[in-house]
Coordinates of C-alpha atoms in Angstrom, one line a residue:
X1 CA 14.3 8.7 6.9
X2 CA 15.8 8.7 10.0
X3 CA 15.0 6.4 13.1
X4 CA 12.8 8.8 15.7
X5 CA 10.8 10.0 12.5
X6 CA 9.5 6.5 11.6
X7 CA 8.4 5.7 14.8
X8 CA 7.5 9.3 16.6
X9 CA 4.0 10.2 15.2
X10 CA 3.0 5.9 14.8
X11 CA 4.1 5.6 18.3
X12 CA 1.6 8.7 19.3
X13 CA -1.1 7.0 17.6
X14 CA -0.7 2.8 18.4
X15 CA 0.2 3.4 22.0
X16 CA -3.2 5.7 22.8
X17 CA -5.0 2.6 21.7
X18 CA -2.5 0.3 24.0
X19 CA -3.8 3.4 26.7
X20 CA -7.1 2.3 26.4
X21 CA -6.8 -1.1 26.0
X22 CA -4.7 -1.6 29.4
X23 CA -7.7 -0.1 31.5
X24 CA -9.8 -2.9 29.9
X25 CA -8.8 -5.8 27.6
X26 CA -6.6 -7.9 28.4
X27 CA 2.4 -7.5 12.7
X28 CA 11.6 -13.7 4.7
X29 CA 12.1 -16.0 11.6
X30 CA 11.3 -17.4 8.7
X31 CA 10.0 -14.8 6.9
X32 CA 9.0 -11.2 7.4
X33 CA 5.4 -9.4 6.7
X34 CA 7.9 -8.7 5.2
X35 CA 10.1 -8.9 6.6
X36 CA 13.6 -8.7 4.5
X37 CA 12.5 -9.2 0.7
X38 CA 9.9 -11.3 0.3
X39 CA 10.6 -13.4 -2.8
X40 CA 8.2 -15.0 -5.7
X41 CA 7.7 -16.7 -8.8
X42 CA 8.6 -19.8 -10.1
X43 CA 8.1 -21.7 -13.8
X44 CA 4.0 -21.9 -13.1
X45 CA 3.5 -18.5 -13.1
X46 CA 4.6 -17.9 -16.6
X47 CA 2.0 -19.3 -18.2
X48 CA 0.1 -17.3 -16.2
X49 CA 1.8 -14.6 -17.0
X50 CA 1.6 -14.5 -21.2
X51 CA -1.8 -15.1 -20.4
X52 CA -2.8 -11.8 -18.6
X53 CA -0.4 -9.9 -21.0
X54 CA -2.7 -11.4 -23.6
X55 CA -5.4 -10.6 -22.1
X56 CA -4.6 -6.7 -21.3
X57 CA -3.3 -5.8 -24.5
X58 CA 0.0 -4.4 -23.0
X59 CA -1.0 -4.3 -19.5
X60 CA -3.0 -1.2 -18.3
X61 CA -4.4 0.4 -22.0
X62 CA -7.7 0.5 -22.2
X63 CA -8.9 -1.5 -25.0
X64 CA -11.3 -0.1 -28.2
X65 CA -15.0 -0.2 -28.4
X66 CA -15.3 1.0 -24.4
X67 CA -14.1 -2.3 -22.8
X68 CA -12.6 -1.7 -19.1
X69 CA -8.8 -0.8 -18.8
X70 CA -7.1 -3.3 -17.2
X71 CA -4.8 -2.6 -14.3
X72 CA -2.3 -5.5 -13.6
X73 CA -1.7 -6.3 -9.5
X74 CA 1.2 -8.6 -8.4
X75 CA 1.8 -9.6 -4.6
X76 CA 4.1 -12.7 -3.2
X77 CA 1.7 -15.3 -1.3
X78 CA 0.0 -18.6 -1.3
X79 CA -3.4 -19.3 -2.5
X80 CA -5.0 -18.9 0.4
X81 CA -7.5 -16.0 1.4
X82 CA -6.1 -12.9 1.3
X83 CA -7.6 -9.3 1.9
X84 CA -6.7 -9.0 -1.6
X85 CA -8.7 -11.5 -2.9
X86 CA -11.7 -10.0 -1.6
X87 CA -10.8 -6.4 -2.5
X88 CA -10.8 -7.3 -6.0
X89 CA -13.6 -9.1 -6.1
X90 CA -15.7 -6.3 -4.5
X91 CA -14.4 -3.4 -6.6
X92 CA -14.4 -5.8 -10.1
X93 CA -18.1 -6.5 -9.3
X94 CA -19.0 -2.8 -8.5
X95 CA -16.8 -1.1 -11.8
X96 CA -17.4 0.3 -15.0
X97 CA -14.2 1.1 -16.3
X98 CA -11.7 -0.6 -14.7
X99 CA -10.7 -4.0 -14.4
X100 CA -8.1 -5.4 -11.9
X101 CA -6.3 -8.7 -12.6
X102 CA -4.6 -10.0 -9.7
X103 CA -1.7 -12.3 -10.3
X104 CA 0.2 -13.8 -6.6
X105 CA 3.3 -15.3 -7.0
X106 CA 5.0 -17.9 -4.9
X107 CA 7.9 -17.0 -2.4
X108 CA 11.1 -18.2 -4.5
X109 CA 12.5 -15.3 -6.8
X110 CA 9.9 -12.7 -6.8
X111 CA 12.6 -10.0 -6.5
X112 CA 14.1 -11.7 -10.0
X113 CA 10.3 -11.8 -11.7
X114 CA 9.7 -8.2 -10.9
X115 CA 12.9 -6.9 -12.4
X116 CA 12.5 -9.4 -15.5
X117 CA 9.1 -8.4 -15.9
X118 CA 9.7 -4.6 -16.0
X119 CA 13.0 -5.1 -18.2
X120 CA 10.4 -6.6 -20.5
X121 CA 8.5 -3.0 -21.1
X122 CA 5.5 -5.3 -20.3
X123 CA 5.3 -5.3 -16.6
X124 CA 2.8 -5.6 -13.6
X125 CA 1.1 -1.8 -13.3
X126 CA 1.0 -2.1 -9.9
X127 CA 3.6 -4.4 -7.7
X128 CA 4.4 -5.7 -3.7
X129 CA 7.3 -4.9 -2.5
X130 CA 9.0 -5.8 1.1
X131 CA 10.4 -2.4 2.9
X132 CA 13.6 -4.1 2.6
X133 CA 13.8 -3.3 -1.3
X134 CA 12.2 -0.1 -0.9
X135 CA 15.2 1.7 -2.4
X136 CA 16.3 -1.0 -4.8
X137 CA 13.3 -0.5 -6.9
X138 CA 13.3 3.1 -6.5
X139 CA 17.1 3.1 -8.2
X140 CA 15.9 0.8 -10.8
X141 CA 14.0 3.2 -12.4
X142 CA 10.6 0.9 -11.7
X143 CA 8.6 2.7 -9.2
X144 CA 6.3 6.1 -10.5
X145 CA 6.6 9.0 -8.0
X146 CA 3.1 9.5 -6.1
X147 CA 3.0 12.8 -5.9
X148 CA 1.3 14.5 -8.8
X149 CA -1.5 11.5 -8.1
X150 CA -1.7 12.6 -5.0
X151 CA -2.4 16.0 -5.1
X152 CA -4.5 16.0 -7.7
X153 CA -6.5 13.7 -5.9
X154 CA -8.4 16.1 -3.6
X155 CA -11.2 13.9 -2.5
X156 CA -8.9 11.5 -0.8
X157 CA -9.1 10.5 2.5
X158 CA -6.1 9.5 3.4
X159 CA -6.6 6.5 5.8
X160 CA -3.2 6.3 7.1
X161 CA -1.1 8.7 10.4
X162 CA 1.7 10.7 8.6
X163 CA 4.6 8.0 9.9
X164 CA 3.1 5.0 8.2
X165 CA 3.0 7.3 4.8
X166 CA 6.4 8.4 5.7
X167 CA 7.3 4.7 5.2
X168 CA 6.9 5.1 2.0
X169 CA 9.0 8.4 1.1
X170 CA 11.8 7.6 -0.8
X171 CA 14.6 10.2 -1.7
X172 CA 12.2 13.0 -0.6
X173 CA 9.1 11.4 -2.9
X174 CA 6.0 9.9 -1.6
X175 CA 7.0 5.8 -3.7
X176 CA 5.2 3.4 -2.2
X177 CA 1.5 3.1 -0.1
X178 CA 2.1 0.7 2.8
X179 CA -0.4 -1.8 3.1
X180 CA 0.6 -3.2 6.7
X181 CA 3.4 -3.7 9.1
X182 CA 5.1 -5.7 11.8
X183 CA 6.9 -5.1 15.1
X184 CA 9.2 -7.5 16.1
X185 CA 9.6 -9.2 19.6
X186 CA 11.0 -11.8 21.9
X187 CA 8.0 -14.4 21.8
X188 CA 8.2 -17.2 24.7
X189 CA 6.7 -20.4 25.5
X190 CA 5.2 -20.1 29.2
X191 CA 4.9 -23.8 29.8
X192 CA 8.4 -24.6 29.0
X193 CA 9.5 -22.3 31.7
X194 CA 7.4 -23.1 34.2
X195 CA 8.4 -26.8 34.1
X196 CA 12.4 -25.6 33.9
X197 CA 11.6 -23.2 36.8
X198 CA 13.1 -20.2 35.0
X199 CA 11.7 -16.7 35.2
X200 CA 9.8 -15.1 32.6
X201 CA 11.5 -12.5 30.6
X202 CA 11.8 -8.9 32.0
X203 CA 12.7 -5.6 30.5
X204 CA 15.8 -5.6 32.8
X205 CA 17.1 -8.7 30.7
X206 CA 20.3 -8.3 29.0
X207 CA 21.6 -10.4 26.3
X208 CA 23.7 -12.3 29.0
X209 CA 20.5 -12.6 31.2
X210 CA 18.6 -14.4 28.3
X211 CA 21.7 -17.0 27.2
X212 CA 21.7 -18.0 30.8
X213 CA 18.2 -18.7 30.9
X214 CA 18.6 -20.7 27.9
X215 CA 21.5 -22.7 29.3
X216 CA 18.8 -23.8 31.7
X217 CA 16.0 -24.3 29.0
X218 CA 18.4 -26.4 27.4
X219 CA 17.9 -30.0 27.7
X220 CA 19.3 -33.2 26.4
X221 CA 17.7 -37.1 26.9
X222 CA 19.7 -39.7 28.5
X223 CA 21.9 -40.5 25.1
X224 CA 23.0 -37.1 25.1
X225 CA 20.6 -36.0 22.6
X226 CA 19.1 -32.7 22.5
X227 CA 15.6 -32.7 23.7
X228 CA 14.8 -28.7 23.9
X229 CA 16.4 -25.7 23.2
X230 CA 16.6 -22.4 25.1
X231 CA 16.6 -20.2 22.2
X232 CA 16.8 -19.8 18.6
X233 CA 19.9 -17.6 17.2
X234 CA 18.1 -17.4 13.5
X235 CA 20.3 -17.1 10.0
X236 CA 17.1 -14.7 9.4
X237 CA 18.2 -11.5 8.8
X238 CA 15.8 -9.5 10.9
X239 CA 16.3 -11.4 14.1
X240 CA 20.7 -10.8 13.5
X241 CA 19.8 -7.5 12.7
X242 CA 17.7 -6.9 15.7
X243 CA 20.3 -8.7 18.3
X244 CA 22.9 -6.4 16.9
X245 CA 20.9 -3.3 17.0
X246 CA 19.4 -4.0 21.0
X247 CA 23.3 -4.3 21.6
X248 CA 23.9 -0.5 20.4
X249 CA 25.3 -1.3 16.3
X250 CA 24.6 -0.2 13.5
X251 CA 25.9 -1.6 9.8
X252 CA 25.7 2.0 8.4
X253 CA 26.5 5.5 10.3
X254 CA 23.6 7.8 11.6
X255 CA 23.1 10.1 8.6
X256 CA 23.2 6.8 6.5
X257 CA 25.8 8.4 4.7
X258 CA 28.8 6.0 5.1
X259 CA 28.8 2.0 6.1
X260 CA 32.7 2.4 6.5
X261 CA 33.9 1.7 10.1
X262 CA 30.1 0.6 10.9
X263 CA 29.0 -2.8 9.1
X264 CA 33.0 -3.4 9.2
X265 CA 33.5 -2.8 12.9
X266 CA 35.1 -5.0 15.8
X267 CA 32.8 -4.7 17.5
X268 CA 30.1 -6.0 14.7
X269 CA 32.1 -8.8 13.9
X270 CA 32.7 -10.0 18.2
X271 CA 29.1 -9.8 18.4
X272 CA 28.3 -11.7 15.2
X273 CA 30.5 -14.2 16.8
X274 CA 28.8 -15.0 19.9
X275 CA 25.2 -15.1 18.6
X276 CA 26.0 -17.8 15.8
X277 CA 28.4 -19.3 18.5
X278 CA 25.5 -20.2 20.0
X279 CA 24.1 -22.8 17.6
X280 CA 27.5 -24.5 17.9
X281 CA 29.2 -27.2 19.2
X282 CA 27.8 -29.9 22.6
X283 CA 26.9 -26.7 24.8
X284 CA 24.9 -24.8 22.2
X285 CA 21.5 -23.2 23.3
X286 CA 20.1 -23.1 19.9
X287 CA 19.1 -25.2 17.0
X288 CA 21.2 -25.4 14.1
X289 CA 20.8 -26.1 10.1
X290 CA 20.1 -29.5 11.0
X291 CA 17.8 -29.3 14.0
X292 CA 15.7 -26.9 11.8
X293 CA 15.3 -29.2 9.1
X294 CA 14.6 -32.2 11.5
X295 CA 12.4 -30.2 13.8
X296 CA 11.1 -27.7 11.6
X297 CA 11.1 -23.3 11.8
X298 CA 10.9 -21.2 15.0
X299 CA 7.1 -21.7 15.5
X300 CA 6.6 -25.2 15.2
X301 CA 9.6 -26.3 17.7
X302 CA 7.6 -23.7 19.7
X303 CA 4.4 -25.4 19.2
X304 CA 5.9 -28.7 19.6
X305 CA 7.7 -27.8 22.8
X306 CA 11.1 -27.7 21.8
X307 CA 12.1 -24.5 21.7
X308 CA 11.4 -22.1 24.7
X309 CA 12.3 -18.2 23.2
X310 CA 13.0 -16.9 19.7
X311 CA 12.5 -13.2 17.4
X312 CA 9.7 -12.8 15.5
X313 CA 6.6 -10.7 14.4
X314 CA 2.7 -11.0 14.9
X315 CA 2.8 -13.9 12.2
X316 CA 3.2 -16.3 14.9
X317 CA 0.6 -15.2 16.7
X318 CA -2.1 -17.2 15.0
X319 CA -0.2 -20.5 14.4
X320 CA 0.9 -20.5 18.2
X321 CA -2.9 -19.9 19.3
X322 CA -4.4 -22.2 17.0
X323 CA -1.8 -24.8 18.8
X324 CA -2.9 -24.0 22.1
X325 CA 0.8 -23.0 22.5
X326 CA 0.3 -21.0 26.4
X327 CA 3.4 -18.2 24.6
X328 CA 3.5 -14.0 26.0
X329 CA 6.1 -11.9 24.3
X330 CA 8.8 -10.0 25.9
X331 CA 10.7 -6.6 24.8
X332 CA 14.4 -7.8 23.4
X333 CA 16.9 -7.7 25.6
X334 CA 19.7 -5.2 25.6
X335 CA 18.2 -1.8 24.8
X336 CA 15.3 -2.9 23.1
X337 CA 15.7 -1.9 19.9
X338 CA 14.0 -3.9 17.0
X339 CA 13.2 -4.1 13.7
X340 CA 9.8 -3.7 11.9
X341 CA 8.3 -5.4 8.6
X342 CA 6.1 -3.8 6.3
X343 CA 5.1 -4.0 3.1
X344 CA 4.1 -1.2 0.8
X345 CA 2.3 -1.2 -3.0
X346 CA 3.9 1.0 -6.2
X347 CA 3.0 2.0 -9.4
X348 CA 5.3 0.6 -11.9
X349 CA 6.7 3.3 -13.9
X350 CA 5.5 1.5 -16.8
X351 CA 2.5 1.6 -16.2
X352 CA 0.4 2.8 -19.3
X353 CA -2.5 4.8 -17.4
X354 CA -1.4 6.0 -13.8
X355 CA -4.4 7.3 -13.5
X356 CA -6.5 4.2 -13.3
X357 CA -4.0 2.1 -11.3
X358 CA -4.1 5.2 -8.9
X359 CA -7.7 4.4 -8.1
X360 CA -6.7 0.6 -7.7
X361 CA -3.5 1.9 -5.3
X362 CA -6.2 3.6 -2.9
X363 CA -8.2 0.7 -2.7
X364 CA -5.5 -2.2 -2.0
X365 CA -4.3 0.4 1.0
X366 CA -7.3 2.3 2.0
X367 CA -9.9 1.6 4.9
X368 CA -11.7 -1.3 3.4
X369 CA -8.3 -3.2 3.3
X370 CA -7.3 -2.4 6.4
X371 CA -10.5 -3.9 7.7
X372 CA -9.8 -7.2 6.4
X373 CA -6.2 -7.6 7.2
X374 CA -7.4 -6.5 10.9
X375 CA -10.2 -9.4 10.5
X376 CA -7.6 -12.3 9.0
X377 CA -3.9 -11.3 9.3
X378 CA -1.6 -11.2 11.5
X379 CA -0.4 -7.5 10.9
X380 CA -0.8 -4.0 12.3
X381 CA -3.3 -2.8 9.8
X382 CA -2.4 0.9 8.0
X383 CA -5.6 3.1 8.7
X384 CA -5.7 4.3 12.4
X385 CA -9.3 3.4 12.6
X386 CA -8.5 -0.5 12.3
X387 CA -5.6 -0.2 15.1
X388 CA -8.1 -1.0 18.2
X389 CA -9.0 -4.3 16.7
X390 CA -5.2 -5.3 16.9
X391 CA -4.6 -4.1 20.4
X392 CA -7.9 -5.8 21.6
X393 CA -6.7 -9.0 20.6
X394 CA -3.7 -9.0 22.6
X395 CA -3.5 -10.7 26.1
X396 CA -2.0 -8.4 28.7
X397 CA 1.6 -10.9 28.5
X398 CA 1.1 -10.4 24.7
X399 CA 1.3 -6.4 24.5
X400 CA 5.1 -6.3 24.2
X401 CA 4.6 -6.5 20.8
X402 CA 2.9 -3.4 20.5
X403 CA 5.1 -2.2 23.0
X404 CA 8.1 -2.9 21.1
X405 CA 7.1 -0.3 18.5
X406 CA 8.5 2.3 21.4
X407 CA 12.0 0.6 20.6
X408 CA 11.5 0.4 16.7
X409 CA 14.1 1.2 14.2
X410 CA 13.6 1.2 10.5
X411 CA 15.6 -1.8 8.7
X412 CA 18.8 -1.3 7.5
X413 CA 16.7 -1.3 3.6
X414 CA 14.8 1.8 4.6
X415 CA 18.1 3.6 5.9
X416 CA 19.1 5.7 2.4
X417 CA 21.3 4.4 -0.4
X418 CA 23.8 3.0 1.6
X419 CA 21.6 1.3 3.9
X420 CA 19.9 -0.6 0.3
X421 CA 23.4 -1.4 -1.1
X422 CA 24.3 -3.2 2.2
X423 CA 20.3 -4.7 2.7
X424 CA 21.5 -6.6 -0.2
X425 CA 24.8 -8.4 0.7
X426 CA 24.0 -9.6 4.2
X427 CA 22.5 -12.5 3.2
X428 CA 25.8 -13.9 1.5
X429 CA 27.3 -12.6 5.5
X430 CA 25.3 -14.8 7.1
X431 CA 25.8 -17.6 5.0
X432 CA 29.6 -16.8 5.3
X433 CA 29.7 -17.1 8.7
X434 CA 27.3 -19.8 9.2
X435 CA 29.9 -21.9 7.2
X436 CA 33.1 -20.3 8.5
X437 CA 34.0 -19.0 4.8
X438 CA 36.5 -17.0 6.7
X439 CA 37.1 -14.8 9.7
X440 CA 34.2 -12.5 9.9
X441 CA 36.2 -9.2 10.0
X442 CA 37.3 -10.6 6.8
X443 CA 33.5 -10.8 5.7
X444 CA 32.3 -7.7 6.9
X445 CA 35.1 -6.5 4.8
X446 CA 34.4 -8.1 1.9
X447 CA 31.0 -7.0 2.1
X448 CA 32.1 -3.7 2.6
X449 CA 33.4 -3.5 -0.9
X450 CA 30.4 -5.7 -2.5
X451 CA 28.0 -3.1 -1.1
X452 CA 29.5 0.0 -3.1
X453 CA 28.8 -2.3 -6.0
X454 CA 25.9 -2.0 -5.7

């Protein structure tokens, strides 16, 4: 999928709503919508686990004497109220012949679960999956091509613009539906410039424009302890990602054919440099490890008025509001470019009746669930119809976060084979150079080779 063809046709659709919207009213830092692989499971689920397998007789087979088949769902989250939660309650209530039995994991090692689960010949029918593993699954043999389903299928409404189901192609195959997705911005706190007497963010900014802004949003108390902090240079991926990208690289070549001479580059490795330079030493603009775990994420040194700018989707939106936090978002410096989150549902390609877990698939992506997540999440919903709810709750110093999907560019997961085999060692780059492991040509080069391993 290459970068103008993700965002093209979702551009022509989002920004006639933003159209409208500006004559009148005024979507794992942490963790992505999806961003970056979204991980679950932990030693409570299992029980759970034995006990829906128990309960399906081998997952999705309908069971003798006309009982419903059972299609099995899995998703990361929490137990709060999801979309989910309602769409399964709705279409359990209203069915006949099929059952759906929900199952939501933790974050910590639902990458790990997934693949045990399906190595098992026993696994979910119907699995979550970050666009950052997109591939992955897709090469372990676990996701079931959509295609047959979906022409056969000729009452279907599709809900979704033709970018958003492009999301989903994989290696020329429609893989996944995606349920929702997030741009990514600069998010600001107002207040905290105001009192510094710093300007706001423009789209003239560089990157050089935004430290020295920070220098002066920077402040220490009279024992030389740091009070506030101008910016946040994250360990998340995304946010490196995005800071390298706005500055022109790339870790793999156009075509995503090579990452030889890309993700190993100088000029990679200087830039690397500088951004985690800043979370070091007496003169650093950022928080570090330690600041983080004494002041908390992104959002709530935001909220708590000690950190003035950082990179991160629409999921802040709500906490900051329900804070009273006075924030607006800004387009990244440098060219703009950012990355997006999404998330996207598969059929398991061990799933025992496609057909049924098809029906489920439309549901947990159609209309009705993109009516809900537009009601009580903080993501771009999928169907078109839903989009004008999102742009209507933006402020006019909020739309940069719509407006950053002009500047979008799919993850480095969603960029072919060789995009996926690098997705997956950059976390262990980070780390590296967080720690100073080595020089970090030498780690760009060692990643290099760890890549092709994979």
């Amino acid at each position: 999928m290459k970068l103008k063809r993700v965002t093209a046709i979702l551009l022509a659709t989002v920004m006639s709503f933003s159209l409208l919207a500006g004559c009148g009213s005024s979507k794992k830092e942490e963790a992505p919508a999806k961003d970056t692989t979204e991980e679950s499971g932990d030693a409570q689920t299992a029980e759970k686990e034995e006990e829906s397998k128990a309960d399906t007789d081998a997952g999705s087979e309908s069971a003798a004497g006309g009982e419903k088949t059972v299609i099995r769902v899995t998703k990361w989250g929490d137990d709060k109220p999801a979309a989910e939660n309602t769409l399964v309650e709705e279409f359990n209530a209203s069915q006949d012949a099929i059952e759906i039995q929900l199952d939501v994991v933790p974050g910590d090692g639902y990458g790990d679960r997934l693949t045990t689960s399906f190595s098992s010949g026993d696994g979910y029918d119907i699995f979550l999956s970050g666009e950052g593993d997109f591939y992955k699954w897709v090469d372990l043999g676990m996701v079931e091509p959509l295609d047959d389903l979906i022409a056969a299928d000729t009452d279907w409404q599709n809900p979704m613009g033709e970018s958003v189901m492009d999301m989903g192609v994989v290696d020329g195959s429609q893989r996944y539906l995606v349920k929702d997705y997030n741009p990514i911005c600069l998010w600001y706190n107002k207040d905290m410039f105001d009192a510094a007497g710093v300007d706001y963010p423009s789209e003239s900014w560089t990157w050089d424009d935004l430290y020295e802004a920070a220098k002066k949003l920077t402040t220490k108390n009279e024992n030389g302890e740091f009070e506030t902090f101008g910016f946040q240079a994250q360990s998340w991926n995304y946010a490196v990602d995005t800071y390298l990208e706005s500055l022109g690289f790339s870790y793999v070549s156009e075509d995503y054919s090579t990452a030889e001479g890309y993700l190993n580059s100088q000029g990679v490795a200087d830039a690397l440099d500088t951004y985690f330079g800043w979370t070091e030493g007496d003169d650093r603009i950022s928080p570090n490890a330690a600041d983080t775990d004494t002041y908390g994420d992104g959002t709530a040194m935001m909220i708590n008025n000690k950190l003035a700018m950082f990179i991160t989707g629409g999921w802040a939106k709500t906490g900051l509001e329900d804070a009273g936090v006075n924030y607006a978002t800004a387009l990244v410096p440098g060219n703009h470019a950012a990355y997006f989150c999404a998330s996207g549902y598969a059929i398991s390609s061990s799933c025992k009746n496609k057909e049924a877990a098809w029906e489920v698939l439309k549901l947990l992506t159609g209309e009705r669930a993109s009516e809900l997540r537009a009601q009580n999440e903080a993501a771009f919903p999928t169907a078109e119809s839903q989009l004008q709810a999102v742009v209507d709750s933006l402020s006019d110093d909020q739309k940069a976060l719509l407006q950053s999907l002009d500047y979008s560019v799919p993850p480095i997961g969603m960029r072919g084979k060789v995009g996926s085999q690098v997705n997956q060692v950059l976390g262990e780059v980070v780390e590296r150079i967080v720690y100073h492991d080595a020089d970090t040509m030498t780690i760009l080069n060692d990643a290099l080779e760890a890549s092709k391993q994979k």
